[in-house]
Amino acid sequence: MRRILSPFYRIFLSSISFLDDPAGGGSGAPAGEKSFSQADVDRIVSERVARATQPFSGIDPKEFARLKDEEQARQQKEAEKKGEYEKIIAQQKTDSDKEIGSLKAQLAAERIDGALVREAAAQSAISPAQVKELLKSHVRTTEAGGIEVLDAEGKPAFREGKPVTVADLVAGFLKENTHFVSANPPGGGADGDKGGKSAPARKIGELDMSKPEDRKYYEEHYRGQERKK
């Protein structure tokens, strides 16, 4: 005895176009209203499910899950490697910036020291190195590579609308501290050849104290005269 189908199954059967199935004769139009048993419905559903899942036949769900987990782990590892690489690059940049900053500071200090020593020597200071130590906190280098004198507030110093130079700074210091000025400049008076030695061939004002060879020349030819005084 056939079971009368519920309205739900009738709607389902109409949606799957049973007449398109080869068993329906391929007429494309119903010959009359048909009733279907539960077995007919189950068969139709099974056929449709089989067709829908056919592309995934032969795939092991557990194997698929394992491969998916492995791929996720690989992607996570790659992300971690990339993060570590970026950290290393960032650290290298930080170290490089520090080294460059240190070299710039060292070069700036040498330029300032050399400029002060040369100017102090040119203006007959007894100890250019001591004058340099006393004045270098009032001088700094600029981004353009120049040297500027600072006022008491640490700002660029001006005099009569013009920047104060290193020569101006040294001259002002020696004017206020005359005990730093030599009465007889090296090589310029009777004491120039004391001890049987002739005056140095190079004037002290010509020396570049940022250069090792000039500092050595200064030590050999002028430091002894400063100590005698």
Coordinates of C-alpha atoms in Angstrom, one line a residue:
M1 CA 0.0 0.0 0.0
R2 CA 1.4 3.3 -1.0
R3 CA 1.8 6.0 1.6
I4 CA 0.4 9.5 0.8
L5 CA 3.2 12.0 0.7
S6 CA 3.2 15.1 2.9
P7 CA 3.1 18.5 1.2
F8 CA 6.9 18.9 2.0
Y9 CA 7.8 15.9 -0.2
R10 CA 5.5 17.1 -2.9
I11 CA 7.3 20.5 -2.9
F12 CA 10.7 18.7 -2.8
L13 CA 9.8 16.4 -5.8
S14 CA 8.6 19.4 -7.8
S15 CA 11.9 21.2 -7.1
I16 CA 14.1 18.4 -8.3
S17 CA 12.3 18.0 -11.7
F18 CA 11.8 14.3 -11.6
L19 CA 10.8 14.2 -15.2
D20 CA 14.3 15.2 -16.3
D21 CA 15.6 11.9 -14.9
P22 CA 16.2 9.2 -17.6
A23 CA 13.6 7.0 -15.8
G24 CA 10.9 9.6 -16.4
G25 CA 11.1 9.1 -20.2
G26 CA 12.5 12.5 -21.0
S27 CA 9.2 13.8 -22.2
G28 CA 9.6 17.1 -20.4
A29 CA 5.9 17.3 -19.4
P30 CA 3.9 15.3 -16.9
A31 CA 1.4 12.8 -18.3
G32 CA -0.6 13.2 -15.1
E33 CA -0.2 13.6 -11.5
K34 CA 1.9 10.9 -9.9
S35 CA 2.3 9.8 -6.3
F36 CA 5.6 8.6 -4.9
S37 CA 6.5 6.2 -2.2
Q38 CA 9.0 6.8 0.5
A39 CA 11.4 4.5 -1.4
D40 CA 11.1 6.7 -4.5
V41 CA 11.9 9.8 -2.5
D42 CA 14.9 8.1 -0.8
R43 CA 16.2 6.9 -4.1
I44 CA 15.9 10.4 -5.7
V45 CA 17.6 12.0 -2.7
S46 CA 20.4 9.5 -2.7
E47 CA 21.1 10.0 -6.4
R48 CA 21.2 13.8 -6.0
V49 CA 23.5 13.5 -3.0
A50 CA 25.8 11.2 -4.9
R51 CA 26.0 13.6 -7.8
A52 CA 26.8 16.5 -5.5
T53 CA 29.5 14.7 -3.6
Q54 CA 31.1 13.0 -6.6
P55 CA 33.9 15.7 -7.0
F56 CA 35.1 14.8 -3.4
S57 CA 35.1 11.0 -3.9
G58 CA 38.3 9.4 -2.9
I59 CA 39.3 12.1 -0.4
D60 CA 40.0 10.9 3.1
P61 CA 38.5 13.5 5.6
K62 CA 41.2 12.7 8.2
E63 CA 44.0 13.0 5.7
F64 CA 42.5 16.3 4.5
A65 CA 42.3 17.6 8.0
R66 CA 45.9 16.6 8.6
L67 CA 47.2 18.3 5.5
K68 CA 45.2 21.4 6.4
D69 CA 46.8 21.5 9.9
E70 CA 50.3 21.0 8.4
E71 CA 49.7 23.9 6.0
Q72 CA 48.5 26.2 8.8
A73 CA 51.6 25.2 10.8
R74 CA 53.9 26.0 7.8
Q75 CA 52.3 29.4 7.3
Q76 CA 52.7 30.1 11.0
K77 CA 56.4 29.2 10.9
E78 CA 57.0 31.3 7.9
A79 CA 55.3 34.3 9.6
E80 CA 57.5 33.8 12.6
K81 CA 60.6 33.6 10.5
K82 CA 59.6 36.8 8.7
G83 CA 59.1 38.5 12.1
E84 CA 62.5 37.4 13.3
Y85 CA 64.2 38.5 10.1
E86 CA 62.5 41.9 10.4
K87 CA 63.7 42.2 14.0
I88 CA 67.3 41.4 13.0
I89 CA 67.2 44.0 10.2
A90 CA 65.8 46.6 12.7
Q91 CA 68.5 45.8 15.2
Q92 CA 71.2 46.0 12.6
K93 CA 69.8 49.4 11.5
T94 CA 69.8 50.6 15.2
D95 CA 73.4 49.5 15.7
S96 CA 74.5 51.1 12.4
D97 CA 72.8 54.4 13.4
K98 CA 74.6 54.3 16.7
E99 CA 77.9 53.7 15.1
I100 CA 77.4 56.4 12.6
G101 CA 76.3 58.8 15.3
S102 CA 79.4 58.0 17.3
L103 CA 81.7 58.5 14.4
K104 CA 80.0 61.8 13.6
A105 CA 80.5 63.0 17.2
Q106 CA 84.1 61.9 17.2
L107 CA 84.8 63.8 13.9
A108 CA 83.0 66.9 15.2
A109 CA 85.0 66.9 18.3
E110 CA 88.3 66.6 16.4
R111 CA 87.3 69.4 14.1
I112 CA 86.4 71.6 17.0
D113 CA 89.6 70.8 18.9
G114 CA 91.7 71.4 15.8
A115 CA 90.1 74.8 15.1
L116 CA 90.5 76.0 18.7
V117 CA 94.1 74.8 19.0
R118 CA 95.1 76.3 15.7
E119 CA 93.5 79.7 16.5
A120 CA 94.9 79.7 20.1
A121 CA 98.4 79.0 18.7
A122 CA 98.0 81.7 16.0
Q123 CA 97.1 84.2 18.7
S124 CA 100.2 83.3 20.8
A125 CA 98.5 81.4 23.6
I126 CA 100.9 79.8 26.0
S127 CA 99.0 76.5 26.0
P128 CA 96.7 76.1 23.0
A129 CA 95.6 72.7 24.3
Q130 CA 94.5 74.3 27.6
V131 CA 92.6 77.1 25.8
K132 CA 90.9 74.5 23.7
E133 CA 89.7 72.6 26.8
L134 CA 88.3 75.8 28.3
L135 CA 86.5 77.0 25.2
K136 CA 85.3 73.8 23.4
S137 CA 82.0 73.8 25.3
H138 CA 81.2 77.1 23.5
V139 CA 81.6 75.7 20.0
R140 CA 79.7 73.1 18.0
T141 CA 79.5 71.8 14.4
T142 CA 76.6 72.5 12.1
E143 CA 74.7 70.1 9.9
A144 CA 76.4 71.7 6.9
G145 CA 79.8 70.8 8.4
G146 CA 80.8 74.2 9.6
I147 CA 81.7 75.4 13.1
E148 CA 79.7 77.9 15.1
V149 CA 80.2 79.7 18.4
L150 CA 77.5 79.6 21.0
D151 CA 76.3 82.2 23.5
A152 CA 75.6 81.6 27.2
E153 CA 72.1 80.2 26.3
G154 CA 73.6 77.7 23.9
K155 CA 72.3 79.6 20.8
P156 CA 74.5 80.8 17.9
A157 CA 76.4 83.8 19.0
F158 CA 76.3 87.1 17.0
R159 CA 78.2 90.3 17.3
E160 CA 76.9 93.4 15.5
G161 CA 74.7 91.2 13.4
K162 CA 77.4 88.8 12.3
P163 CA 78.2 85.3 13.6
V164 CA 81.0 85.2 16.1
T165 CA 83.9 83.2 14.7
V166 CA 86.3 80.9 16.5
A167 CA 89.0 83.6 16.1
D168 CA 86.7 86.1 17.8
L169 CA 86.0 83.6 20.7
V170 CA 89.7 82.9 21.2
A171 CA 90.6 86.6 21.0
G172 CA 88.0 87.6 23.5
F173 CA 89.2 84.9 25.9
L174 CA 92.9 85.9 25.6
K175 CA 92.0 89.5 26.1
E176 CA 90.2 88.7 29.4
N177 CA 92.9 86.2 30.4
T178 CA 96.2 87.7 29.5
H179 CA 98.1 85.2 31.6
F180 CA 97.4 82.7 28.8
V181 CA 99.2 84.9 26.2
S182 CA 102.9 84.3 25.6
A183 CA 105.2 87.3 25.9
N184 CA 107.5 85.9 23.2
P185 CA 105.7 83.8 20.6
P186 CA 107.6 80.5 19.7
G187 CA 110.2 81.2 17.0
G188 CA 109.7 84.9 17.1
G189 CA 112.3 86.1 19.6
A190 CA 115.6 85.5 21.2
D191 CA 114.3 82.4 22.9
G192 CA 113.6 80.8 19.6
D193 CA 116.9 78.9 19.4
K194 CA 117.5 78.1 23.1
G195 CA 119.4 75.0 23.6
G196 CA 121.0 75.1 20.2
K197 CA 117.8 74.3 18.4
S198 CA 116.5 76.4 15.5
A199 CA 113.0 77.6 15.3
P200 CA 110.4 75.1 14.0
A201 CA 110.0 75.2 10.2
R202 CA 106.2 75.2 10.4
K203 CA 104.3 77.9 12.3
I204 CA 102.0 76.7 14.9
G205 CA 99.1 78.4 13.3
E206 CA 99.6 76.3 10.2
L207 CA 99.1 73.0 12.1
D208 CA 95.9 71.1 11.8
M209 CA 95.4 69.4 15.2
S210 CA 92.8 67.1 13.8
K211 CA 95.6 65.3 11.9
P212 CA 97.8 62.9 13.9
E213 CA 101.0 64.0 12.1
D214 CA 100.4 67.7 13.0
R215 CA 99.7 66.8 16.6
K216 CA 102.9 64.9 16.7
Y217 CA 104.8 67.9 15.1
Y218 CA 103.2 70.2 17.8
E219 CA 104.3 67.9 20.6
E220 CA 107.9 67.7 19.3
H221 CA 108.5 71.3 18.5
Y222 CA 106.2 73.4 20.7
R223 CA 105.2 71.4 23.8
G224 CA 108.6 71.6 25.3
Q225 CA 108.7 75.4 24.9
E226 CA 105.3 75.7 26.7
R227 CA 106.6 73.6 29.6
K228 CA 109.7 75.8 29.9
K229 CA 107.5 78.8 30.3

